């Protein structure tokens, strides 16, 4: 199956209408094995789209459980495809991420689970970041 078909199925499964911009953005995620930020997407898109449209598309993908936040840096939030179908707004695929010191790309470490934290119920946790850094497989080469 080609990426366009896969993207169509993914949008459908998460109740989002298939639009050219959504299709193009998700196809980009499928073509890369590292996380992408809104500015990465702007620079990789074929046609010029305004940033607002792209930001909006990314946040609706994150809300619908298609993408998750992989990392955040000076460039903004980097998103990655969810490995499995996540129910809306509830990412059940929590895992560690790896940020490369050389190329600064973020990779999902889907097999590395986030350690369970014992936290008092005075705090309610909305997000967990578990990030490792070092040299990625590409840069090690
Ligand atoms: Zn997810
Ligand atoms: Zn690297
Ligand atoms: Zn990830």
PDB file of N, CA, C and O and ligand atoms in Angstrom, residues 68 70 80 95-97 108 110, ligand 3:
ATOM      1  N   UNK A  68       1.912  12.187  18.330  1.00  0.00           N
ATOM      2  CA  UNK A  68       2.157  12.536  19.722  1.00  0.00           C
ATOM      3  C   UNK A  68       3.354  13.470  19.790  1.00  0.00           C
ATOM      4  O   UNK A  68       4.157  13.524  18.863  1.00  0.00           O
ATOM      5  N   UNK A  70       6.874  14.391  20.611  1.00  0.00           N
ATOM      6  CA  UNK A  70       8.071  13.586  20.826  1.00  0.00           C
ATOM      7  C   UNK A  70       9.086  14.387  21.634  1.00  0.00           C
ATOM      8  O   UNK A  70       9.753  13.857  22.510  1.00  0.00           O
ATOM      9  N   UNK A  80       5.580  12.987  16.331  1.00  0.00           N
ATOM     10  CA  UNK A  80       5.860  11.729  15.636  1.00  0.00           C
ATOM     11  C   UNK A  80       4.568  10.933  15.539  1.00  0.00           C
ATOM     12  O   UNK A  80       3.634  11.145  16.331  1.00  0.00           O
ATOM     13  N   UNK A  95       6.287   6.248  25.456  1.00  0.00           N
ATOM     14  CA  UNK A  95       7.591   5.593  25.344  1.00  0.00           C
ATOM     15  C   UNK A  95       8.677   6.661  25.425  1.00  0.00           C
ATOM     16  O   UNK A  95       8.388   7.860  25.395  1.00  0.00           O
ATOM     17  N   UNK A  96       9.907   6.211  25.498  1.00  0.00           N
ATOM     18  CA  UNK A  96      11.025   7.141  25.583  1.00  0.00           C
ATOM     19  C   UNK A  96      11.356   7.712  24.203  1.00  0.00           C
ATOM     20  O   UNK A  96      10.982   7.141  23.172  1.00  0.00           O
ATOM     21  N   UNK A  97      12.035   8.832  24.205  1.00  0.00           N
ATOM     22  CA  UNK A  97      12.513   9.431  22.952  1.00  0.00           C
ATOM     23  C   UNK A  97      14.008   9.655  23.035  1.00  0.00           C
ATOM     24  O   UNK A  97      14.560   9.803  24.122  1.00  0.00           O
ATOM     25  N   UNK A 108      11.666   8.033  18.094  1.00  0.00           N
ATOM     26  CA  UNK A 108      10.836   7.319  19.059  1.00  0.00           C
ATOM     27  C   UNK A 108      11.562   6.042  19.467  1.00  0.00           C
ATOM     28  O   UNK A 108      12.045   5.310  18.606  1.00  0.00           O
ATOM     29  N   UNK A 110      10.188   3.152  20.750  1.00  0.00           N
ATOM     30  CA  UNK A 110       8.893   2.567  21.089  1.00  0.00           C
ATOM     31  C   UNK A 110       8.980   1.385  22.053  1.00  0.00           C
ATOM     32  O   UNK A 110       8.012   1.086  22.752  1.00  0.00           O
TER      33      UNK A 110
HETATM   34 ZN1  LIG B   3       7.419   8.752  20.070  1.00  0.00          ZN
END
